[in-house]
Amino acid sequence: LAQAILAQAQNQQGIFPHHSSNRLASRRLTPAVMGQSECKGLSTSDATTDTVKVNVGGTLLADAAGAAQTSPKHPAAEEQLRCQKEEVKEKQLRQECEEEERRRQEAEEQQRLERERAAEAQVREEKRLREKSELAEHEAAERAAGAEATRRAEDERKRAAEEQARKEAQEKVDLFLKAKGFKTMSMPRTSCFTASYPLHVAVQENNAGLVSALLLSGADKKVKNSTGKTPLEAAEKLNKKGSHAAVIVALA
C-alpha cells in the first residue's frame, strides 16, 4: 500500500505552465493537498517560459508512511515468505552437500586410481627385477657351463696329449730296452760284476729325451747302480760345464 501511494504521489508531482488567463491566476489549491493556505497571484509573464512547481510529494509520502505503519500485517504472507526463505536455504544447503559429496567421491576415485597405478608400477618393477635376476642367473649358469665345458675339454686335451706322450715314450723305451739288452726297466743289466739300470745308461749317454721317456713309462729314479749312485747322482758326476744339464733337469 505504501508503494502504491508513493507511486501515485510521483505521478501527480509535475510542472504546470503559467497562463495569463484570470481564471488560472485566481485558482487556489486546498491546504490539504498543497500544505499551504493558498497560492499567491501570478504576475503577467510569458506563458511559454514561466512555470509553477507544486509540491504534493511531501504530504503524500508522509500519508503513505503513516498508512504503512498503521496497516495491519498479513500472517499468511509472512509465513509464505518465511517458507520461501527456508526452502532457499535448504536448497543451498542441499547443493552444498551434493557438491561436497561429489568432491569426496572424486577424491576417493583419485586415490583409488593412484593406488592402482602404484600397485601396477610395483608389479612391473617386481617383474623387471625378477626377470633381471633370472637373466643374470641364466647367464651365470651359461658361463659356468661354458667354463666347465672348457675345463673338461682342456682336461681331455691334456689327457689325450699325455696318453699320446706315454704311448710314444713307451715305444721309445721298448726300442731302447731291446737295443741295450734290458728285459724290463726294473731289472738291471749285469756284466763283469757291475750292474746298471736303463735309466743309468740313458744318463751315461746324456739322452735327456730318453730319460724323460723312461720316467714317463714308470722307471724308478731312486734306484742305485753297483756303485751306489742314483741316476741323478751319476748325472751330476758326469756333468762337465753343463754338459748334462738337460738330464739333470729331467731327473730333478
GROMACS .gro file of C-alpha atoms in nm, residues 21-176:
model
  156
   21SER     CA    1  -0.584   3.394  -1.802
   22ASN     CA    2  -0.759   3.545  -1.496
   23ARG     CA    3  -0.922   3.211  -1.427
   24LEU     CA    4  -0.588   3.030  -1.386
   25ALA     CA    5  -0.437   3.319  -1.198
   26SER     CA    6  -0.712   3.315  -0.940
   27ARG     CA    7  -0.702   2.935  -0.897
   28ARG     CA    8  -0.640   2.824  -0.540
   29LEU     CA    9  -0.522   2.489  -0.406
   30THR     CA   10  -0.658   2.344  -0.086
   31PRO     CA   11  -0.427   2.332   0.216
   32ALA     CA   12  -0.473   1.954   0.249
   33VAL     CA   13  -0.313   1.899  -0.092
   34MET     CA   14  -0.065   2.185  -0.111
   35GLY     CA   15   0.032   2.207   0.253
   36GLN     CA   16  -0.031   2.581   0.228
   37SER     CA   17  -0.334   2.814   0.282
   38GLU     CA   18  -0.345   2.939  -0.081
   39CYS     CA   19  -0.133   3.027  -0.381
   40LYS     CA   20  -0.021   3.384  -0.440
   41GLY     CA   21  -0.139   3.560  -0.750
   42LEU     CA   22   0.078   3.520  -1.058
   43SER     CA   23   0.219   3.824  -1.232
   44THR     CA   24   0.182   3.872  -1.602
   45SER     CA   25   0.469   3.689  -1.786
   46ASP     CA   26   0.550   3.472  -2.081
   47ALA     CA   27   0.332   3.159  -2.083
   48THR     CA   28   0.600   2.953  -2.259
   49THR     CA   29   0.876   3.014  -2.004
   50ASP     CA   30   0.714   3.069  -1.662
   51THR     CA   31   0.612   2.759  -1.464
   52VAL     CA   32   0.478   2.683  -1.120
   53LYS     CA   33   0.616   2.388  -0.920
   54VAL     CA   34   0.360   2.221  -0.697
   55ASN     CA   35   0.500   2.012  -0.412
   56VAL     CA   36   0.249   1.743  -0.334
   57GLY     CA   37   0.504   1.463  -0.276
   58GLY     CA   38   0.589   1.554   0.080
   59THR     CA   39   0.232   1.530   0.204
   60LEU     CA   40   0.158   1.212   0.009
   61LEU     CA   41   0.481   1.041   0.125
   62ALA     CA   42   0.400   1.129   0.483
   63ASP     CA   43   0.050   0.989   0.442
   64ALA     CA   44   0.192   0.673   0.283
   65ALA     CA   45   0.440   0.622   0.569
   66GLY     CA   46   0.162   0.663   0.823
   67ALA     CA   47  -0.057   0.422   0.632
   68ALA     CA   48   0.226   0.169   0.617
   69GLN     CA   49   0.277   0.199   0.992
   70THR     CA   50  -0.089   0.164   1.070
   71SER     CA   51  -0.168  -0.104   0.806
   72PRO     CA   52  -0.232  -0.443   0.959
   73LYS     CA   53   0.026  -0.724   0.900
   74HIS     CA   54  -0.064  -1.034   0.696
   75PRO     CA   55   0.047  -1.353   0.881
   76ALA     CA   56  -0.015  -1.576   0.578
   77ALA     CA   57   0.211  -1.368   0.355
   78GLU     CA   58   0.483  -1.355   0.621
   79GLU     CA   59   0.457  -1.731   0.668
   80GLN     CA   60   0.482  -1.783   0.295
   81LEU     CA   61   0.787  -1.557   0.278
   82ARG     CA   62   0.949  -1.739   0.567
   83CYS     CA   63   0.882  -2.075   0.400
   84GLN     CA   64   1.031  -1.949   0.078
   85LYS     CA   65   1.346  -1.835   0.261
   86GLU     CA   66   1.373  -2.171   0.434
   87GLU     CA   67   1.329  -2.351   0.103
   88VAL     CA   68   1.606  -2.139  -0.048
   89LYS     CA   69   1.833  -2.214   0.246
   90GLU     CA   70   1.752  -2.584   0.228
   91LYS     CA   71   1.819  -2.584  -0.146
   92GLN     CA   72   2.151  -2.410  -0.096
   93LEU     CA   73   2.244  -2.650   0.185
   94ARG     CA   74   2.145  -2.948  -0.029
   95GLN     CA   75   2.352  -2.817  -0.318
   96GLU     CA   76   2.648  -2.764  -0.086
   97CYS     CA   77   2.611  -3.118   0.049
   98GLU     CA   78   2.586  -3.259  -0.301
   99GLU     CA   79   2.894  -3.062  -0.409
  100GLU     CA   80   3.085  -3.179  -0.104
  101GLU     CA   81   2.981  -3.539  -0.171
  102ARG     CA   82   3.086  -3.504  -0.533
  103ARG     CA   83   3.427  -3.371  -0.430
  104ARG     CA   84   3.464  -3.650  -0.176
  105GLN     CA   85   3.380  -3.914  -0.436
  106GLU     CA   86   3.621  -3.756  -0.684
  107ALA     CA   87   3.896  -3.755  -0.419
  108GLU     CA   88   3.826  -4.119  -0.334
  109GLU     CA   89   3.829  -4.213  -0.701
  110GLN     CA   90   4.156  -4.026  -0.749
  111GLN     CA   91   4.308  -4.206  -0.452
  112ARG     CA   92   4.184  -4.540  -0.585
  113LEU     CA   93   4.337  -4.473  -0.925
  114GLU     CA   94   4.664  -4.366  -0.764
  115ARG     CA   95   4.669  -4.686  -0.556
  116GLU     CA   96   4.600  -4.894  -0.866
  117ARG     CA   97   4.874  -4.717  -1.059
  118ALA     CA   98   5.115  -4.762  -0.768
  119ALA     CA   99   5.027  -5.131  -0.742
  120GLU     CA  100   5.070  -5.179  -1.117
  121ALA     CA  101   5.402  -4.997  -1.106
  122GLN     CA  102   5.515  -5.217  -0.817
  123VAL     CA  103   5.412  -5.530  -1.006
  124ARG     CA  104   5.601  -5.413  -1.313
  125GLU     CA  105   5.908  -5.330  -1.106
  126GLU     CA  106   5.899  -5.667  -0.930
  127LYS     CA  107   5.860  -5.841  -1.265
  128ARG     CA  108   6.151  -5.643  -1.408
  129LEU     CA  109   6.373  -5.726  -1.111
  130ARG     CA  110   6.269  -6.092  -1.124
  131GLU     CA  111   6.340  -6.113  -1.497
  132LYS     CA  112   6.672  -5.935  -1.443
  133SER     CA  113   6.764  -6.179  -1.166
  134GLU     CA  114   6.657  -6.477  -1.375
  135LEU     CA  115   6.856  -6.346  -1.670
  136ALA     CA  116   7.161  -6.294  -1.451
  137GLU     CA  117   7.126  -6.646  -1.310
  138HIS     CA  118   7.082  -6.788  -1.658
  139GLU     CA  119   7.388  -6.603  -1.786
  140ALA     CA  120   7.588  -6.713  -1.482
  141ALA     CA  121   7.479  -7.072  -1.539
  142GLU     CA  122   7.575  -7.046  -1.903
  143ARG     CA  123   7.913  -6.901  -1.811
  144ALA     CA  124   7.966  -7.172  -1.554
  145ALA     CA  125   7.861  -7.438  -1.803
  146GLY     CA  126   8.090  -7.286  -2.062
  147ALA     CA  127   8.377  -7.272  -1.817
  148GLU     CA  128   8.311  -7.631  -1.714
  149ALA     CA  129   8.295  -7.740  -2.075
  150THR     CA  130   8.619  -7.556  -2.145
  151ARG     CA  131   8.785  -7.713  -1.842
  152ARG     CA  132   8.668  -8.057  -1.939
  153ALA     CA  133   8.784  -8.004  -2.294
  154GLU     CA  134   9.121  -7.885  -2.168
  155ASP     CA  135   9.147  -8.181  -1.934
  156GLU     CA  136   9.054  -8.413  -2.217
  157ARG     CA  137   9.310  -8.249  -2.441
  158LYS     CA  138   9.576  -8.281  -2.172
  159ARG     CA  139   9.478  -8.639  -2.102
  160ALA     CA  140   9.492  -8.721  -2.470
  161ALA     CA  141   9.826  -8.546  -2.502
  162GLU     CA  142   9.964  -8.729  -2.202
  163GLU     CA  143   9.832  -9.056  -2.331
  164GLN     CA  144   9.992  -8.992  -2.665
  165ALA     CA  145  10.315  -8.890  -2.494
  166ARG     CA  146  10.315  -9.209  -2.282
  167LYS     CA  147  10.245  -9.418  -2.589
  168GLU     CA  148  10.530  -9.258  -2.780
  169ALA     CA  149  10.755  -9.281  -2.474
  170GLN     CA  150  10.674  -9.649  -2.427
  171GLU     CA  151  10.754  -9.719  -2.790
  172LYS     CA  152  11.086  -9.537  -2.749
  173VAL     CA  153  11.159  -9.722  -2.423
  174ASP     CA  154  11.078 -10.060  -2.578
  175LEU     CA  155  11.320  -9.994  -2.861
  176PHE     CA  156  11.587  -9.878  -2.615
   0.00000   0.00000   0.00000
